[in-house]
mmCIF file of C-alpha atoms in Angstrom:
data_model
loop_
_atom_site.group_PDB
_atom_site.id
_atom_site.type_symbol
_atom_site.label_atom_id
_atom_site.label_comp_id
_atom_site.label_asym_id
_atom_site.label_seq_id
_atom_site.Cartn_x
_atom_site.Cartn_y
_atom_site.Cartn_z
ATOM 1 C CA MET J 159 12.016 -2.692 -17.803
ATOM 2 C CA LYS J 160 13.794 0.303 -19.371
ATOM 3 C CA LEU J 161 10.763 2.518 -18.747
ATOM 4 C CA LEU J 162 10.487 1.195 -15.166
ATOM 5 C CA CYS J 163 14.117 1.975 -14.317
ATOM 6 C CA LEU J 164 14.398 5.338 -16.104
ATOM 7 C CA SER J 165 10.885 6.790 -15.868
ATOM 8 C CA PRO J 166 9.050 4.967 -13.064
ATOM 9 C CA ASP J 167 6.350 7.608 -12.641
ATOM 10 C CA LYS J 168 5.248 7.163 -16.248
ATOM 11 C CA PHE J 169 5.547 3.375 -15.925
ATOM 12 C CA PHE J 170 3.278 3.168 -12.868
ATOM 13 C CA ALA J 171 0.875 5.819 -14.189
ATOM 14 C CA GLU J 172 0.238 3.608 -17.215
ATOM 15 C CA ARG J 173 -0.363 0.551 -15.028
ATOM 16 C CA SER J 174 -2.694 2.337 -12.636
ATOM 17 C CA THR J 175 -5.415 2.159 -15.297
ATOM 18 C CA ARG J 176 -4.988 -1.604 -15.805
ATOM 19 C CA PRO J 177 -6.201 -4.563 -13.721
ATOM 20 C CA VAL J 178 -3.780 -5.707 -11.031
ATOM 21 C CA ASN J 179 -1.531 -8.534 -12.234
ATOM 22 C CA LEU J 180 0.984 -10.257 -9.953
ATOM 23 C CA LYS J 181 2.691 -12.281 -12.691
ATOM 24 C CA THR J 182 5.595 -9.984 -13.635
ATOM 25 C CA PRO J 183 6.405 -8.791 -10.065
ATOM 26 C CA PHE J 184 6.334 -12.418 -8.910
ATOM 27 C CA LEU J 185 8.793 -13.374 -11.657
ATOM 28 C CA ILE J 186 11.054 -10.469 -10.638
ATOM 29 C CA VAL J 187 11.111 -11.675 -7.039
ATOM 30 C CA CYS J 188 11.674 -15.250 -8.241
ATOM 31 C CA GLY J 189 14.694 -13.983 -10.187
ATOM 32 C CA LEU J 190 15.961 -12.355 -6.995
ATOM 33 C CA PHE J 191 15.294 -15.640 -5.171
ATOM 34 C CA LEU J 192 17.541 -17.536 -7.620
ATOM 35 C CA VAL J 193 20.325 -14.960 -7.240
ATOM 36 C CA GLU J 194 20.045 -15.142 -3.449
ATOM 37 C CA ILE J 195 20.175 -18.958 -3.502
ATOM 38 C CA VAL J 196 23.464 -18.818 -5.408
ATOM 39 C CA GLY J 197 24.818 -16.053 -3.188
ATOM 40 C CA ASN J 198 23.874 -17.888 0.013
ATOM 41 C CA TYR J 199 25.063 -21.294 -1.177
ATOM 42 C CA ASP J 200 27.669 -21.570 1.598
ATOM 43 C CA THR J 201 25.126 -20.652 4.275
ATOM 44 C CA ILE J 202 22.563 -23.133 2.968
ATOM 45 C CA THR J 203 25.251 -25.830 2.761
ATOM 46 C CA ALA J 204 26.228 -25.113 6.372
ATOM 47 C CA TYR J 205 22.605 -25.520 7.481
ATOM 48 C CA THR J 206 22.409 -28.826 5.588
ATOM 49 C CA ARG J 207 25.554 -30.131 7.287
ATOM 50 C CA THR J 208 24.164 -29.025 10.643
ATOM 51 C CA LEU J 209 21.097 -31.191 10.015
ATOM 52 C CA GLU J 210 23.399 -34.171 9.517
ATOM 53 C CA LEU J 211 25.365 -33.571 12.715
ATOM 54 C CA ALA J 212 22.993 -31.803 15.106
ATOM 55 C CA ASP J 213 20.765 -33.316 17.750
ATOM 56 C CA PRO J 214 17.195 -33.844 16.428
ATOM 57 C CA SER J 215 15.885 -31.368 19.014
ATOM 58 C CA ALA J 216 17.749 -28.620 17.138
ATOM 59 C CA TYR J 217 16.115 -29.424 13.780
ATOM 60 C CA PRO J 218 13.265 -26.870 14.092
ATOM 61 C CA ILE J 219 15.748 -24.015 14.629
ATOM 62 C CA VAL J 220 17.851 -25.154 11.689
ATOM 63 C CA TYR J 221 14.794 -25.471 9.437
ATOM 64 C CA VAL J 222 13.642 -21.967 10.401
ATOM 65 C CA GLY J 223 17.085 -20.559 9.605
ATOM 66 C CA LEU J 224 17.197 -22.422 6.309
ATOM 67 C CA ALA J 225 13.730 -21.220 5.318
ATOM 68 C CA ALA J 226 14.472 -17.618 6.311
ATOM 69 C CA THR J 227 17.662 -17.650 4.231
ATOM 70 C CA ALA J 228 16.065 -19.230 1.172
ATOM 71 C CA LEU J 229 12.817 -17.253 1.275
ATOM 72 C CA SER J 230 14.302 -13.871 2.271
ATOM 73 C CA PRO J 231 13.407 -12.180 -1.082
ATOM 74 C CA PHE J 232 9.723 -13.080 -0.695
ATOM 75 C CA LEU J 233 9.721 -12.079 2.977
ATOM 76 C CA ALA J 234 11.347 -8.737 2.100
ATOM 77 C CA TRP J 235 8.804 -8.152 -0.693
ATOM 78 C CA ILE J 236 5.842 -8.739 1.615
ATOM 79 C CA SER J 237 7.416 -6.827 4.522
ATOM 80 C CA TYR J 238 8.207 -3.692 2.495
ATOM 81 C CA SER J 239 4.721 -3.787 0.960
ATOM 82 C CA ALA J 240 3.085 -4.065 4.391
ATOM 83 C CA VAL J 241 5.196 -1.262 5.876
ATOM 84 C CA PHE J 242 4.580 1.115 2.957
ATOM 85 C CA TYR J 243 0.888 0.297 3.002
ATOM 86 C CA GLY J 244 0.723 0.935 6.742
ATOM 87 C CA VAL J 245 2.675 4.213 6.638
ATOM 88 C CA SER J 246 0.507 5.492 3.767
ATOM 89 C CA TYR J 247 -2.507 5.240 6.071
ATOM 90 C CA LEU J 248 -1.168 8.362 7.791
ATOM 91 C CA TYR J 249 -2.007 10.182 4.565
ATOM 92 C CA ARG J 250 -5.326 8.367 4.105
ATOM 93 C CA GLY J 251 -3.977 6.552 1.084
ATOM 94 C CA ARG J 252 -6.503 4.902 -1.194
ATOM 95 C CA GLY J 253 -5.761 1.689 -3.050
ATOM 96 C CA THR J 254 -5.637 -2.027 -2.343
ATOM 97 C CA PHE J 255 -2.813 -3.885 -0.667
ATOM 98 C CA LEU J 256 -2.602 -6.137 -3.733
ATOM 99 C CA ARG J 257 -1.753 -3.159 -5.958
ATOM 100 C CA THR J 258 0.859 -2.048 -3.423
ATOM 101 C CA LEU J 259 2.321 -5.567 -3.462
ATOM 102 C CA VAL J 260 2.487 -5.521 -7.269
ATOM 103 C CA TYR J 261 4.184 -2.110 -7.478
ATOM 104 C CA VAL J 262 6.680 -2.933 -4.731
ATOM 105 C CA GLY J 263 7.469 -6.145 -6.623
ATOM 106 C CA TYR J 264 8.283 -4.142 -9.737
ATOM 107 C CA GLY J 265 10.502 -1.895 -7.633
ATOM 108 C CA CYS J 266 12.572 -4.902 -6.520
ATOM 109 C CA ALA J 267 14.169 -5.146 -9.993
ATOM 110 C CA PRO J 268 17.372 -3.255 -8.975
ATOM 111 C CA LEU J 269 17.944 -5.841 -6.233
ATOM 112 C CA ILE J 270 18.609 -8.453 -8.933
ATOM 113 C CA ILE J 271 21.277 -6.220 -10.476
ATOM 114 C CA GLY J 272 22.793 -5.632 -7.045
ATOM 115 C CA GLY J 273 22.758 -9.358 -6.275
ATOM 116 C CA LEU J 274 24.490 -10.234 -9.551
ATOM 117 C CA LEU J 275 27.088 -7.509 -9.011
ATOM 118 C CA HIS J 276 27.643 -8.852 -5.507
ATOM 119 C CA LEU J 277 28.258 -12.357 -6.877
ATOM 120 C CA VAL J 278 30.698 -11.105 -9.524
ATOM 121 C CA LEU J 279 32.728 -8.964 -7.130
ATOM 122 C CA PHE J 280 32.979 -11.763 -4.578
ATOM 123 C CA GLN J 281 34.605 -13.962 -7.194
ATOM 124 C CA PHE J 282 37.535 -11.540 -7.107
ATOM 125 C CA VAL J 283 37.832 -11.168 -3.326
ATOM 126 C CA SER J 284 37.360 -14.750 -2.132
ATOM 127 C CA LEU J 285 39.850 -15.686 0.569
ATOM 128 C CA PRO J 286 42.185 -18.619 -0.244
ATOM 129 C CA VAL J 287 41.954 -21.504 2.221
ATOM 130 C CA GLN J 288 45.537 -21.081 3.429
ATOM 131 C CA ASP J 289 44.871 -17.420 4.320
ATOM 132 C CA HIS J 290 42.166 -18.340 6.832
ATOM 133 C CA PHE J 291 44.995 -18.956 9.329
ATOM 134 C CA ILE J 292 46.600 -15.532 8.864
ATOM 135 C CA PRO J 293 44.796 -12.945 11.062
ATOM 136 C CA ALA J 294 45.922 -9.923 9.057
ATOM 137 C CA ARG J 295 44.577 -11.367 5.817
ATOM 138 C CA VAL J 296 41.331 -12.452 7.468
ATOM 139 C CA ALA J 297 40.880 -8.907 8.805
ATOM 140 C CA ALA J 298 41.643 -7.353 5.415
ATOM 141 C CA HIS J 299 39.168 -9.715 3.747
ATOM 142 C CA ALA J 300 36.472 -8.896 6.314
ATOM 143 C CA THR J 301 36.993 -5.178 5.657
ATOM 144 C CA THR J 302 36.700 -5.677 1.909
ATOM 145 C CA VAL J 303 33.545 -7.782 2.271
ATOM 146 C CA ALA J 304 31.898 -5.195 4.536
ATOM 147 C CA LEU J 305 32.718 -2.353 2.147
ATOM 148 C CA ILE J 306 31.416 -4.296 -0.861
ATOM 149 C CA ASP J 307 28.207 -5.216 0.976
ATOM 150 C CA ALA J 308 27.513 -1.613 1.940
ATOM 151 C CA GLY J 309 28.797 -0.187 -1.348
ATOM 152 C CA ILE J 310 26.290 -2.275 -3.287
ATOM 153 C CA ALA J 311 23.366 -2.416 -0.855
ATOM 154 C CA ILE J 312 23.046 1.316 -0.156
ATOM 155 C CA PRO J 313 22.938 2.580 -3.796
ATOM 156 C CA VAL J 314 20.636 -0.300 -4.780
ATOM 157 C CA LEU J 315 18.240 0.492 -1.920
ATOM 158 C CA LEU J 316 18.225 4.150 -2.960
ATOM 159 C CA TRP J 317 17.409 3.077 -6.518
ATOM 160 C CA CYS J 318 14.628 0.808 -5.245
ATOM 161 C CA GLY J 319 13.360 3.693 -3.115
ATOM 162 C CA PHE J 320 13.191 5.870 -6.225
ATOM 163 C CA LEU J 321 11.041 3.235 -7.963
ATOM 164 C CA TRP J 322 8.941 2.500 -4.876
ATOM 165 C CA THR J 323 8.193 6.196 -4.379
ATOM 166 C CA ALA J 324 6.685 6.408 -7.867
ATOM 167 C CA GLY J 325 4.894 3.114 -7.297
ATOM 168 C CA MET J 326 3.342 4.139 -3.987
ATOM 169 C CA ARG J 327 2.244 7.464 -5.423
ATOM 170 C CA HIS J 328 0.012 5.633 -7.897
ATOM 171 C CA ALA J 329 -0.797 2.552 -5.812
ATOM 172 C CA ARG J 330 -2.146 4.595 -2.894
ATOM 173 C CA SER J 331 -3.102 7.915 -4.604
ATOM 174 C CA LEU J 332 -0.491 9.958 -2.728
ATOM 175 C CA SER J 333 1.207 13.231 -3.545
ATOM 176 C CA ALA J 334 4.878 13.111 -4.530
ATOM 177 C CA ARG J 335 5.905 14.349 -1.065
ATOM 178 C CA GLN J 336 3.640 11.877 0.749
ATOM 179 C CA ALA J 337 4.978 8.986 -1.332
ATOM 180 C CA LEU J 338 8.548 10.107 -0.649
ATOM 181 C CA VAL J 339 7.984 10.094 3.114
ATOM 182 C CA THR J 340 6.071 6.793 2.959
ATOM 183 C CA VAL J 341 8.987 5.066 1.254
ATOM 184 C CA PHE J 342 12.105 6.766 2.522
ATOM 185 C CA VAL J 343 11.350 6.657 6.246
ATOM 186 C CA PRO J 344 11.523 2.809 6.239
ATOM 187 C CA VAL J 345 14.218 2.701 3.552
ATOM 188 C CA GLY J 346 16.236 5.351 5.403
ATOM 189 C CA LEU J 347 16.077 3.294 8.589
ATOM 190 C CA THR J 348 17.267 0.232 6.660
ATOM 191 C CA ILE J 349 20.172 2.175 5.162
ATOM 192 C CA GLY J 350 21.011 3.618 8.581
ATOM 193 C CA ALA J 351 21.114 0.099 10.039
ATOM 194 C CA LYS J 352 23.468 -0.992 7.245
ATOM 195 C CA ILE J 353 25.770 1.960 7.927
ATOM 196 C CA VAL J 354 25.826 1.145 11.650
ATOM 197 C CA TRP J 355 26.585 -2.504 10.805
ATOM 198 C CA LEU J 356 29.411 -1.399 8.495
ATOM 199 C CA LEU J 357 30.935 0.835 11.171
ATOM 200 C CA TRP J 358 30.654 -1.958 13.748
ATOM 201 C CA LYS J 359 32.304 -4.380 11.334
ATOM 202 C CA LEU J 360 35.142 -1.968 10.595
ATOM 203 C CA ALA J 361 35.622 -1.352 14.327
ATOM 204 C CA SER J 362 35.771 -5.111 14.915
ATOM 205 C CA VAL J 363 38.376 -5.482 12.186
ATOM 206 C CA ALA J 364 40.391 -2.618 13.643
ATOM 207 C CA GLY J 365 40.275 -4.451 16.969
ATOM 208 C CA LEU J 366 41.870 -7.497 15.325
ATOM 209 C CA TYR J 367 44.734 -5.362 14.100
ATOM 210 C CA THR J 368 45.280 -3.556 17.403
ATOM 211 C CA GLY J 369 44.542 -6.513 19.668
ATOM 212 C CA LEU J 370 41.735 -4.656 21.484
#
């Protein structure tokens, strides 16, 4: 893992001569899955309570939401792999989708660190029950949560992008520039969406303070 995080080009160059093996990337994503389950415990609990109280006709929607929340790491892994694989076709990339999937899985390792950091920081900023009835404290908490989310997610995505760029270079036989474009166009759009969400959240919080 040290070589992967500090010298990804060397790491993936070594693996490009070996048979494709999904085992380690799958375990990495499983580790992310466990972190996400803990982090989304409240959301999953809310879905479970909804199943107990909701009309049976609403069950399919609840199950879809529950599955999307629980399986988000695997969905993200497959989605990023598919997007990178598709974009690399513009450069006539050569290499199987399975190898792309494996290398993108390796590049998900920083997401585990980000998820754990997220869990630790949220232990310090949790809002006491009695403060849920004080608008100013709710607004301050929402601001803190939004800043933590963005402050962790953006650097971690950049780190993942650094690893994915090296991975795609070897998975699809791309030049360094081609791999950079292949990865950072989708990653850049994701980061841009997170920045827009952060600004919207901060504007909403400001509205609570000003009454707008």
